[in-house]
Coordinates of C-alpha atoms in Angstrom, one line a residue:
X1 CA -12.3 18.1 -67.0
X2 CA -12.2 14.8 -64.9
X3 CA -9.9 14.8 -62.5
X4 CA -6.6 12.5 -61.9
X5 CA -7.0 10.1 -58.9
X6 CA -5.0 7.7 -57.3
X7 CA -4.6 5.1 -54.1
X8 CA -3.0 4.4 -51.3
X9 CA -3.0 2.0 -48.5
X10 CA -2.2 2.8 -45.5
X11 CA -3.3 2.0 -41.4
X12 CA -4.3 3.7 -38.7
X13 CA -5.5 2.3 -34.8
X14 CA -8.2 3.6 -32.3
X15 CA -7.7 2.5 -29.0
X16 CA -6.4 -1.5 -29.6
X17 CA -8.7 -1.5 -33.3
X18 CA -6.2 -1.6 -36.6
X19 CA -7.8 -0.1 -39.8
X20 CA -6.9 -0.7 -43.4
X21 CA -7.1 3.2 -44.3
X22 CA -7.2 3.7 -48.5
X23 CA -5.8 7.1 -49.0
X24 CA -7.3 8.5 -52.0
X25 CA -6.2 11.5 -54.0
X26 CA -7.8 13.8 -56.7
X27 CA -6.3 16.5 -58.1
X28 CA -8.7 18.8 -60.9
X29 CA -7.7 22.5 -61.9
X30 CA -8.8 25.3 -59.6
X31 CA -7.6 27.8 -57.0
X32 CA -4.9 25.6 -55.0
X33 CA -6.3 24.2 -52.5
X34 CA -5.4 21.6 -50.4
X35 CA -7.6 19.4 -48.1
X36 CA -8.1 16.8 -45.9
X37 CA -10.6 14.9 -45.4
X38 CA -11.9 11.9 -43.6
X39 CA -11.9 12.8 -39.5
X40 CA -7.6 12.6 -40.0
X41 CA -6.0 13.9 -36.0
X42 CA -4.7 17.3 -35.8
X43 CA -1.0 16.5 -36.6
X44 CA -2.2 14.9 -40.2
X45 CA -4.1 17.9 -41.4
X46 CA -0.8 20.0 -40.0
X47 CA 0.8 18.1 -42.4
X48 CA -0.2 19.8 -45.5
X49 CA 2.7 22.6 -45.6
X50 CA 5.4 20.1 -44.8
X51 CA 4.3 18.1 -47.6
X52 CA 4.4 21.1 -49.8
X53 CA 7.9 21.6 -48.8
X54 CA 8.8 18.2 -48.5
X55 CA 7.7 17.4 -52.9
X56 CA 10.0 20.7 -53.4
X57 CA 13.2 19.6 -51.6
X58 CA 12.8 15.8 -52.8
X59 CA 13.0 17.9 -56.8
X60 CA 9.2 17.2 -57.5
X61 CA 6.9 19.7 -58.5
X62 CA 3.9 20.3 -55.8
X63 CA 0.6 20.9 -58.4
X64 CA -0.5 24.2 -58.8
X65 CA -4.1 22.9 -57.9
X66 CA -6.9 21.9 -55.5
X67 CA -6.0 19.0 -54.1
X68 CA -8.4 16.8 -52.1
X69 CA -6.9 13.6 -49.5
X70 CA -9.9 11.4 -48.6
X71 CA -9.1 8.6 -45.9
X72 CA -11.5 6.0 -45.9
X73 CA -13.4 4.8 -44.2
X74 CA -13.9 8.3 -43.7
X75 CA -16.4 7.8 -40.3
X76 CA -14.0 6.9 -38.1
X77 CA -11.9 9.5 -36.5
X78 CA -7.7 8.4 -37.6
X79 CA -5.7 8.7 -33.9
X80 CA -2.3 7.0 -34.4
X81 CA -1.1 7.2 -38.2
X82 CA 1.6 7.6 -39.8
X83 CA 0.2 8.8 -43.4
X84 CA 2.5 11.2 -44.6
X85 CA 4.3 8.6 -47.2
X86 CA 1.0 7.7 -48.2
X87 CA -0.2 11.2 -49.0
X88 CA 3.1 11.9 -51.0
X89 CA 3.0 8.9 -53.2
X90 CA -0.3 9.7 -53.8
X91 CA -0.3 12.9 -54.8
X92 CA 3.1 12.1 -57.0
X93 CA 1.0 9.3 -58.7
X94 CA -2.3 11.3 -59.3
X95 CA 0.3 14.5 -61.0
X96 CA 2.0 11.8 -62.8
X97 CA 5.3 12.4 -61.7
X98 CA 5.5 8.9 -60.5
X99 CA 3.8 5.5 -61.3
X100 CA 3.1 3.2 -58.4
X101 CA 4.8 -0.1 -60.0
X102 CA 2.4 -2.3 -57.4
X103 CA -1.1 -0.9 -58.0
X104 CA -3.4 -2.0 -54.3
X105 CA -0.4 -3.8 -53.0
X106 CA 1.9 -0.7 -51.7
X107 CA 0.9 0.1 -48.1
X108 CA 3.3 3.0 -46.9
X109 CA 4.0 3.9 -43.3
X110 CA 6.5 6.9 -42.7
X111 CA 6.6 10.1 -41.5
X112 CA 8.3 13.1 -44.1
X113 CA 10.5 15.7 -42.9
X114 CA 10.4 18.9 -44.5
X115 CA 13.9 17.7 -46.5
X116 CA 11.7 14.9 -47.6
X117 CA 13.8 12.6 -45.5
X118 CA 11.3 9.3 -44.2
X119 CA 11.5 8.9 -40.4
X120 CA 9.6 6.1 -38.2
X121 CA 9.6 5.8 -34.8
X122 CA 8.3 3.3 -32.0
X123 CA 5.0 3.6 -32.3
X124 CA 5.4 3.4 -36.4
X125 CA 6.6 -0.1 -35.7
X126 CA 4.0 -1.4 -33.4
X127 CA 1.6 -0.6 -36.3
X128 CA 3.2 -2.3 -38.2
X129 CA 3.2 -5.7 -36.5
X130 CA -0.3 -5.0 -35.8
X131 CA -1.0 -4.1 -39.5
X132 CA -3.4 -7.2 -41.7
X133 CA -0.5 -9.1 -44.0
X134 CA -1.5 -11.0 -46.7
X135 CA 1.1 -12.5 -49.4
X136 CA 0.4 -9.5 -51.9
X137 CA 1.1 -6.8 -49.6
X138 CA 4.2 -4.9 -49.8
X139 CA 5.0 -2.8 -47.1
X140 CA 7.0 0.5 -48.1
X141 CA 8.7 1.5 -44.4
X142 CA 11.6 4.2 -43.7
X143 CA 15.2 2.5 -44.0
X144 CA 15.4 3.4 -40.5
X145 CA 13.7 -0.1 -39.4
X146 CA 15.9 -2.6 -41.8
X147 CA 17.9 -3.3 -38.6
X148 CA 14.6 -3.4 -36.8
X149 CA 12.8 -7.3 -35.5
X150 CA 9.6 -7.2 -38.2
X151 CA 7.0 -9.5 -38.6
X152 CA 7.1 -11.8 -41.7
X153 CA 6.0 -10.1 -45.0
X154 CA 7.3 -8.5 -47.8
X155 CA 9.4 -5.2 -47.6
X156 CA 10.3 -2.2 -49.8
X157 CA 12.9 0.3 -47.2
X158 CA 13.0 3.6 -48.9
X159 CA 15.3 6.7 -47.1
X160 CA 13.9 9.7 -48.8
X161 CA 11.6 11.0 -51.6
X162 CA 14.3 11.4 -53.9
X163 CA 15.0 7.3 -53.6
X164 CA 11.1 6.9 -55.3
X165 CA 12.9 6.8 -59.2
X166 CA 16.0 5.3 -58.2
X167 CA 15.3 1.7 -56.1
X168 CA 14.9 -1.3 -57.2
X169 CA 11.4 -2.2 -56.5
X170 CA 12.2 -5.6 -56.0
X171 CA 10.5 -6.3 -52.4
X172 CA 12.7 -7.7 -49.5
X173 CA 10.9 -11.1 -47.9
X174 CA 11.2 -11.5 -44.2
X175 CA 11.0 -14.4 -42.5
X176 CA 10.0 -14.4 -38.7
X177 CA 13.7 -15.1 -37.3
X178 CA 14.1 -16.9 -34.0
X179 CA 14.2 -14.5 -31.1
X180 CA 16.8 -14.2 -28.7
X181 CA 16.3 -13.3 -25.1
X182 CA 18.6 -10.7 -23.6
X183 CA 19.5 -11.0 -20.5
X184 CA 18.1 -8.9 -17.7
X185 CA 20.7 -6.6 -16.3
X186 CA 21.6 -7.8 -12.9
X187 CA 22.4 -5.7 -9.8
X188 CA 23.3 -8.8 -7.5
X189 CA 25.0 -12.2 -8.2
X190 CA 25.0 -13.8 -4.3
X191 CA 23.1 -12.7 -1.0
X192 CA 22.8 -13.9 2.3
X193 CA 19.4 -14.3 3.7
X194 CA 17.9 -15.6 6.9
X195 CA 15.8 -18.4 7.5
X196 CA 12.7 -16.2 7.4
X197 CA 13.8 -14.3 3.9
X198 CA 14.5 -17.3 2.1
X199 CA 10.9 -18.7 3.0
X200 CA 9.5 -15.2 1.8
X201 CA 12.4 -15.1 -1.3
X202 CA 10.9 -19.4 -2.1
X203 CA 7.3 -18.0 -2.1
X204 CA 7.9 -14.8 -4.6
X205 CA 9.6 -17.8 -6.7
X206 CA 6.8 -19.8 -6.8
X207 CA 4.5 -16.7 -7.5
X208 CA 6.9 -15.8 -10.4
X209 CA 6.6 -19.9 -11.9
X210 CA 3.1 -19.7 -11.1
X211 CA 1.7 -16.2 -11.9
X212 CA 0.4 -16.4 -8.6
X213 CA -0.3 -13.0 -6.8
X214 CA 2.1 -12.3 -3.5
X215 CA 1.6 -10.2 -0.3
X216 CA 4.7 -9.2 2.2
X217 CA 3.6 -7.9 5.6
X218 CA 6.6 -7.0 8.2
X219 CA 7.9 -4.5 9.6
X220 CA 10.1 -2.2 8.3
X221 CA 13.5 -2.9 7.5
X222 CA 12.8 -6.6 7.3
X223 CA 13.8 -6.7 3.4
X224 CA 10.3 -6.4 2.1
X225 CA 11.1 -4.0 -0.4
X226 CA 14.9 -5.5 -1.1
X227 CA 13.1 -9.6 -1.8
X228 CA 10.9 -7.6 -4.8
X229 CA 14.0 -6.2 -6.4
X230 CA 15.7 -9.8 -5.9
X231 CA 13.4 -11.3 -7.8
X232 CA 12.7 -9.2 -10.6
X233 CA 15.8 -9.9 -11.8
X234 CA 15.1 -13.5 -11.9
X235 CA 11.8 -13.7 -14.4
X236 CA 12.2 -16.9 -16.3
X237 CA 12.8 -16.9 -19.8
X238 CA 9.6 -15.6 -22.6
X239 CA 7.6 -18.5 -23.4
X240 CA 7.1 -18.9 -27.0
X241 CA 3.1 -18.3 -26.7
X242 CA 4.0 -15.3 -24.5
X243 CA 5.2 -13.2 -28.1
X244 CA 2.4 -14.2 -30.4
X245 CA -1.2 -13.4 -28.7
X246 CA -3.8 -12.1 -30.0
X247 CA -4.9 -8.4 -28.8
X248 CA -4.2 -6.5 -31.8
X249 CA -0.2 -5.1 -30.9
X250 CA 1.6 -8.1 -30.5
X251 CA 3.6 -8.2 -26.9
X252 CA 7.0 -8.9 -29.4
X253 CA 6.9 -5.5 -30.4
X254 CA 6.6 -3.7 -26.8
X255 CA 9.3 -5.9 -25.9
X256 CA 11.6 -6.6 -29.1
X257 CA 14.3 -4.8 -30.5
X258 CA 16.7 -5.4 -33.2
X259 CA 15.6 -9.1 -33.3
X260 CA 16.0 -9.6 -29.0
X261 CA 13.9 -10.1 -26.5
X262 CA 14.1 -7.6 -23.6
X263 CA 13.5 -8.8 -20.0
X264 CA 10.3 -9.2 -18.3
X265 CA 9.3 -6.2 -17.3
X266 CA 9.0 -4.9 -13.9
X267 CA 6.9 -1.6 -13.3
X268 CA 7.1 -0.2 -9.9
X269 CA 4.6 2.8 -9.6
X270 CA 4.9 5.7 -6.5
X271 CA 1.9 5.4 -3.9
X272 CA 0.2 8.7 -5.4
X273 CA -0.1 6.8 -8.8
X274 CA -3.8 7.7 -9.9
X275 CA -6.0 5.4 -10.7
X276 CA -5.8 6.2 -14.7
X277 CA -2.2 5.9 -14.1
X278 CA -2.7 2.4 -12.6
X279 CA -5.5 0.6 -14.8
X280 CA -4.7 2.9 -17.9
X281 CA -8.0 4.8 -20.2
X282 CA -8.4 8.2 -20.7
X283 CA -10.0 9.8 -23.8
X284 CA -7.2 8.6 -26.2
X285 CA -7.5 5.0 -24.0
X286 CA -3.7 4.7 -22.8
X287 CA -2.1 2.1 -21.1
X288 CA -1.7 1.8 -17.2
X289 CA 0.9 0.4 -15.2
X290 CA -1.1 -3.1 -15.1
X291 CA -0.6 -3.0 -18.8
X292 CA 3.2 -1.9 -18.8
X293 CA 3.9 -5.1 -16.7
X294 CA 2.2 -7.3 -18.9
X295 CA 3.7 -10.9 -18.8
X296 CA 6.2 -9.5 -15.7
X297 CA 5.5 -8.2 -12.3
X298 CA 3.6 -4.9 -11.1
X299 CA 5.2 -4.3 -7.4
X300 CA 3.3 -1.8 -5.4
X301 CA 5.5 -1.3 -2.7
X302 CA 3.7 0.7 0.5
X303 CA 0.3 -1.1 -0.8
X304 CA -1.8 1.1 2.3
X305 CA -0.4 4.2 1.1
X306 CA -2.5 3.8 -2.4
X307 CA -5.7 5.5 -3.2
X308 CA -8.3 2.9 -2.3
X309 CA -9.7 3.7 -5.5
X310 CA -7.1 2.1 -7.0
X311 CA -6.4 -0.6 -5.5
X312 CA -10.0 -2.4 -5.9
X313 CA -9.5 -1.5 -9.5
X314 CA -6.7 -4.1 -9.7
X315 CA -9.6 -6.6 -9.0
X316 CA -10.8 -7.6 -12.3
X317 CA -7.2 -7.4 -14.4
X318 CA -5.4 -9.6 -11.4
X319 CA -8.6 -12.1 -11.6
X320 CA -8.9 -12.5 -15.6
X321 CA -5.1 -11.3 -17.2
X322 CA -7.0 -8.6 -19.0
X323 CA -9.0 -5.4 -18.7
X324 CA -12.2 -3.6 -20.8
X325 CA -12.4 -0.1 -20.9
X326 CA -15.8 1.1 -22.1
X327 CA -16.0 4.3 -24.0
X328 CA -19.0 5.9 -25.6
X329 CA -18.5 4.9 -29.1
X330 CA -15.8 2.1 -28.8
X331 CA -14.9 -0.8 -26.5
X332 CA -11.3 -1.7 -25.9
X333 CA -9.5 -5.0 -23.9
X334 CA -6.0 -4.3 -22.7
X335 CA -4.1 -7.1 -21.6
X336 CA -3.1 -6.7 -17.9
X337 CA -1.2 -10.3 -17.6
X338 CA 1.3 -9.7 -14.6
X339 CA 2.1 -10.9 -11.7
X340 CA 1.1 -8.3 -8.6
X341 CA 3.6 -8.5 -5.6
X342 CA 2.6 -5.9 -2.7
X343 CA 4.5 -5.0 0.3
X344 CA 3.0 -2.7 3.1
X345 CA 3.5 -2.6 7.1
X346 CA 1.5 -4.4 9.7
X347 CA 0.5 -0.8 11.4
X348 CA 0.9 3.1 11.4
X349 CA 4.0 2.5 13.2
X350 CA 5.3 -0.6 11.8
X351 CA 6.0 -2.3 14.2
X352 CA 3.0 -4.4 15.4
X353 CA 4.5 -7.7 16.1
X354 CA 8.4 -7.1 16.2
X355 CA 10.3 -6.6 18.3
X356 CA 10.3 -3.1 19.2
X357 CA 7.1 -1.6 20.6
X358 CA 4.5 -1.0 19.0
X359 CA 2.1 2.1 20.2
X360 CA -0.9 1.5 17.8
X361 CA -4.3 0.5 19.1
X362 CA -6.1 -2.4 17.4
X363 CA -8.8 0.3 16.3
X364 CA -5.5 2.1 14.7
X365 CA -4.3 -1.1 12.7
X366 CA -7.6 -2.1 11.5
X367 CA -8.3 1.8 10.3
X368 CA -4.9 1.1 8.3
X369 CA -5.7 -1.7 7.0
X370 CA -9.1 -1.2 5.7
X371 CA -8.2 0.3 2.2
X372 CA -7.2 -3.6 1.9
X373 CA -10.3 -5.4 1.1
X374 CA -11.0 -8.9 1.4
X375 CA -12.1 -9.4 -2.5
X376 CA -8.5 -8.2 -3.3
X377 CA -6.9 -10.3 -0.5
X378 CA -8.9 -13.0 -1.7
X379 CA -7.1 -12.7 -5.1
X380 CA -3.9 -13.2 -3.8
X381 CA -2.3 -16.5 -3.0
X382 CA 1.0 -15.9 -1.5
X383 CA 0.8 -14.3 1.8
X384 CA 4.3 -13.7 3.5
X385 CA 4.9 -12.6 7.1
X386 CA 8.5 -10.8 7.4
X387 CA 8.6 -10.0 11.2
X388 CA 11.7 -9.0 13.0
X389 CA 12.9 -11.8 15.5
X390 CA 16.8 -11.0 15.7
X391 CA 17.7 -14.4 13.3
X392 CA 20.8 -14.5 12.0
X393 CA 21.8 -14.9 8.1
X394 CA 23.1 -18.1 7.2
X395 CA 20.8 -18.8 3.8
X396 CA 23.3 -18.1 1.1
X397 CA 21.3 -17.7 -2.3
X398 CA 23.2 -17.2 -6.0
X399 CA 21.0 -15.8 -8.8
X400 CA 22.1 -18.1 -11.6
X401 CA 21.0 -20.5 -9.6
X402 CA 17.9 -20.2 -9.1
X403 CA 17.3 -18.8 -12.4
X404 CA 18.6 -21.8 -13.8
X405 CA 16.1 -23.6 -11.6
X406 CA 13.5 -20.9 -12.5
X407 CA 13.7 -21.8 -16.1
X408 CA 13.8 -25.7 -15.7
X409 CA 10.9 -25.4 -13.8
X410 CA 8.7 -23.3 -16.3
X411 CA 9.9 -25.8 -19.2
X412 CA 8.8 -28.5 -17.1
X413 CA 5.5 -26.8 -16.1
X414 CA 5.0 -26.2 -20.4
X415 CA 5.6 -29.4 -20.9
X416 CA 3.2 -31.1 -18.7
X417 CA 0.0 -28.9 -19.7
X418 CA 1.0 -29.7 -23.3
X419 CA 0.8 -33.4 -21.8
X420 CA -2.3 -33.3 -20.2
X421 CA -4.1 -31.3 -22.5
X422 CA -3.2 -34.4 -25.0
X423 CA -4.5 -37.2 -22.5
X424 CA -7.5 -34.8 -21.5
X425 CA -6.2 -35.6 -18.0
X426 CA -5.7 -32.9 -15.4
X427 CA -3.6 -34.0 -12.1
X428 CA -5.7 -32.7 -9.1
X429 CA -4.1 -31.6 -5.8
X430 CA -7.2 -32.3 -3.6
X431 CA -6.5 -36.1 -4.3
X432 CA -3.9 -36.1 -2.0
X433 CA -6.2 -33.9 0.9
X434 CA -7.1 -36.1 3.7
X435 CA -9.7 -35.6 6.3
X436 CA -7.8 -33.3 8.9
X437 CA -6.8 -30.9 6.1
X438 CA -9.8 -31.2 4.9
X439 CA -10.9 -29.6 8.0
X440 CA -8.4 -26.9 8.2
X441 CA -9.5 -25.0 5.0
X442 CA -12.8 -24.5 6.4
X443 CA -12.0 -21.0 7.6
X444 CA -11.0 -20.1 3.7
X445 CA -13.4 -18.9 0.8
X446 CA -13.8 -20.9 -2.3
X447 CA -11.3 -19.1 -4.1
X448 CA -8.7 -19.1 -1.3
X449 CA -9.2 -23.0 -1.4
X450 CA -9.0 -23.1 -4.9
X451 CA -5.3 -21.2 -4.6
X452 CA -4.0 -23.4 -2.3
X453 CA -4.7 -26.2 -4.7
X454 CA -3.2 -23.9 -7.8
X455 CA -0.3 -23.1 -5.5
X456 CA 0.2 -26.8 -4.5
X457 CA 0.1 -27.4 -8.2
X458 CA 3.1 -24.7 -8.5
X459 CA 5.4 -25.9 -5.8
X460 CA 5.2 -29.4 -7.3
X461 CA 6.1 -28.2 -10.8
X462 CA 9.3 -26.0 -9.1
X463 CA 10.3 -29.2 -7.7
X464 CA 10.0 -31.3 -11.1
X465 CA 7.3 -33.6 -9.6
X466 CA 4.8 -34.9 -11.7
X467 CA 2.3 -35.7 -9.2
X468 CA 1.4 -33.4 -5.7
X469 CA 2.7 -34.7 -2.6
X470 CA 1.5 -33.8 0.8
X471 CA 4.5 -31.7 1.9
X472 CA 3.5 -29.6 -1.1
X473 CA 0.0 -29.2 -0.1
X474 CA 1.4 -28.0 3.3
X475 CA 3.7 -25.8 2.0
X476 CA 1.1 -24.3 -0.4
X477 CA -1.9 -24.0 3.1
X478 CA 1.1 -21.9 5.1
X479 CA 0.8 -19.4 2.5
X480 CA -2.5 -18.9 1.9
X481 CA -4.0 -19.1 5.7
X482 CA -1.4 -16.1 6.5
X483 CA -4.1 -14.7 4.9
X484 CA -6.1 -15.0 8.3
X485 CA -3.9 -12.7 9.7
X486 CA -6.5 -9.5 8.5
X487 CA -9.1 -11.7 10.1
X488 CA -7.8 -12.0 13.5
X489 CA -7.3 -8.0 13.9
X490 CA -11.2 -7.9 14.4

């Protein structure tokens, strides 16, 4: 006696990797039995009584059989899947109690209940964006996610088990509708700053136009901290080539829901974050806080206070955008896009160069300093100095404002790379370098020189100017050489 068979499509991921899974069934007469096969995780194979339960509930008969699930490719272990849907139609199809009107186009995500209900859940839908779509393929999803922002392809929404004989298997078509941004939620509208916050609060602007990296030394109290917080809720808008890229699980669905765009992100981890925690991995490869803050800011507030560890491994993801986690049998790249802003005190203390007095020996500063290293400082090219010197505040700033300004900038900035990507013409900062300033970058490394130049680029872009003018270039060198400050404590 042959036995029936039947196929489903399904996916599952390793790490960032999608597979196209074919669930395949065979039922024959023999002792029930039911297995599954095909390195599934833990929670499918525990699925095999609440499927049992789930056929019953929906009116189905379960087969009074062995039953054998195969998920192929059946060599690579199945992490993150959702194949419960898939095993049910399957095993429906194969005891003939239903007939799978799309035969290799149905691919089924869902999770049953043991009232044969079909749930989803966040993770459900990040497969799915991540999922291969082709024109054929019809996607057969839990009604749950028909409010939900999908990707563009064609769409069967079923609620329970007991819906199989009674929808219309006509699939749904979605087209990819415009996103709309929502906006951040905002904890301050106007604040009054002095003269030496506003030139730290102008910097952290031009590191979020710029995606350059930022660095606040002062004492405490000086609004270190309180600058951060400003600006995270001033991220400019999501740039159209910020949703689609290409590592597997689109950033649109970490960040969308119900067809909006949440904010930027902004992750702020404690001091005795691990360095896992930080740079993400593990044996199931997670995601770390660089990840988290992909296309936003990372804010490491109390930067000394971090295991050293993990502060040197910020180097590579703040360098190249992205990380690589190398396992055994697999190799993974996480994006790690963000924009690193740190804040940490000058000494033990505090208050090394304010106006209170300091008690910290130079040996004592440079011991607290030297978890800071200068390949890391190196990668950053806004250095800020927040020391107190009694000034009064007479800077009045307003949000909209400058997140108005924020976003004008940005278009501008879009607009001409688009420009000079066309003419094959890049504008270039050191034409406008003379001799003396020339001369003053000698103390800075290659990289440090090429931020100033980057940063230059930035400022001129915030101010709508096409070309970079000198006060730019100034503006851009005050920055960077406060870098020399962790020089000058040897």
């Amino acid at each position: 006696m042959f036995p029936n068979l039947s196929e489903t499509l399904s996916v599952s991921r390793i790490g960032r990797e999608i597979l196209l899974i074919r669930v395949e069934i065979g039922i024959r007469k023999g002792l029930p039995n039911f297995q599954i096969l095909g390195l599934a995780s833990q929670n499918t194979k525990e699925s095999r009584d609440r499927l049992r339960l789930a056929i019953e509930s929906a009116g189905f008969i379960f087969p009074f059989a062995t039953i054998i699930v195969n998920l192929y490719p059946n060599h690579k272990p199945k992490k993150v899947s959702f194949f419960d849907l898939a095993i049910t139609l399957g095993i429906l199809e194969a005891s003939g109690q239903w007939q799978n009107p799309f035969p290799q186009r149905i691919l089924a995500l869902g999770s049953v209940s043991l009232s044969g209900r079909i749930h989803a859940s966040e993770e459900l839908l990040e497969l799915l964006w991540a999922s291969p779509k082709t024109r054929e393929t019809i996607f057969l999803i839990p009604s749950e996610l028909r409010e939900r922002h999908l990707p563009e392809a064609n769409y069967i929404y079923l609620s329970s088990l007991e819906e199989i004989k009674e929808i219309d298997w006509l699939p749904e078509i979605i087209t990819f509708p415009p996103l709309e941004e929502t906006e951040p939620e905002s904890t301050w509208d106007k604040e009054i700053l002095n003269p030496s916050q506003m030139l730290a609060f102008s910097g952290l602007c031009y590191s979020l136009l710029g995606r350059h990296h930022a660095l606040m030394v002062g004492n405490p109290g000086t609004g270190k901290t309180k600058l951060a917080q400003l600006v995270s809720q001033m991220q400019p808008s999501w740039q159209p080539s910020d949703l689609n890229l290409d590592e597997g699980i689109p950033l649109s669905a970490r960040y969308c829901l119900n067809g909006k765009v949440k904010p930027r992100p902004f992750r702020q981890p404690h001091h005795t974050t691990t360095e896992q925690a930080l740079v993400g991995g593990g044996s199931s490869l997670t995601l770390g806080e660089v990840s988290l803050a992909h296309g936003g800011i990372l804010f490491l507030d109390e930067l000394t206070l971090f295991r050293e560890k993990a502060i040197e491994s910020l180097r590579e993801p703040m360098e190249a955008g992205k990380i690589e986690h190398a396992r055994v049998l697999t190799r993974e790249t996480l994006p790690a896009d963000c924009t690193v802003i740190a804040a940490l005190n000058p000494c033990p203390c505090g208050n090394y160069l304010g106006i209170k007095t300091c008690h910290c020996s130079k040996k004592q500063i440079r011991d607290y300093l030297r978890k800071i290293s200068g390949p890391f400082l190196d990668r950053i090219s806004i250095h800020i100095h927040l020391f107190n010197q009694n000034e009064s505040r007479t800077v009045e700033v307003v949000r909209e404002d400058y997140r108005r300004k924020l976003n004008e900038a940005m278009d501008f900035r879009m607009a001409r790379l688009v420009e000079e990507r066309k003419r094959e013409v890049f504008s270039s900062p050191a034409e406008r370098m003379n001799g003396g300033f020339e001369k003053s970058l000698l103390r800075f490394s290659y990289r440090q020189k090429q931020n100033t130049m980057q940063l230059a680029r930035t400022i001129a872009d915030f101010n709508l100017s096409s070309t970079v003018k000198e006060q730019h270039l100034l503006e851009a060198y005050e920055f960077v050489q406060n870098s020399l400050f962790f020089e000058d404590l040897n």
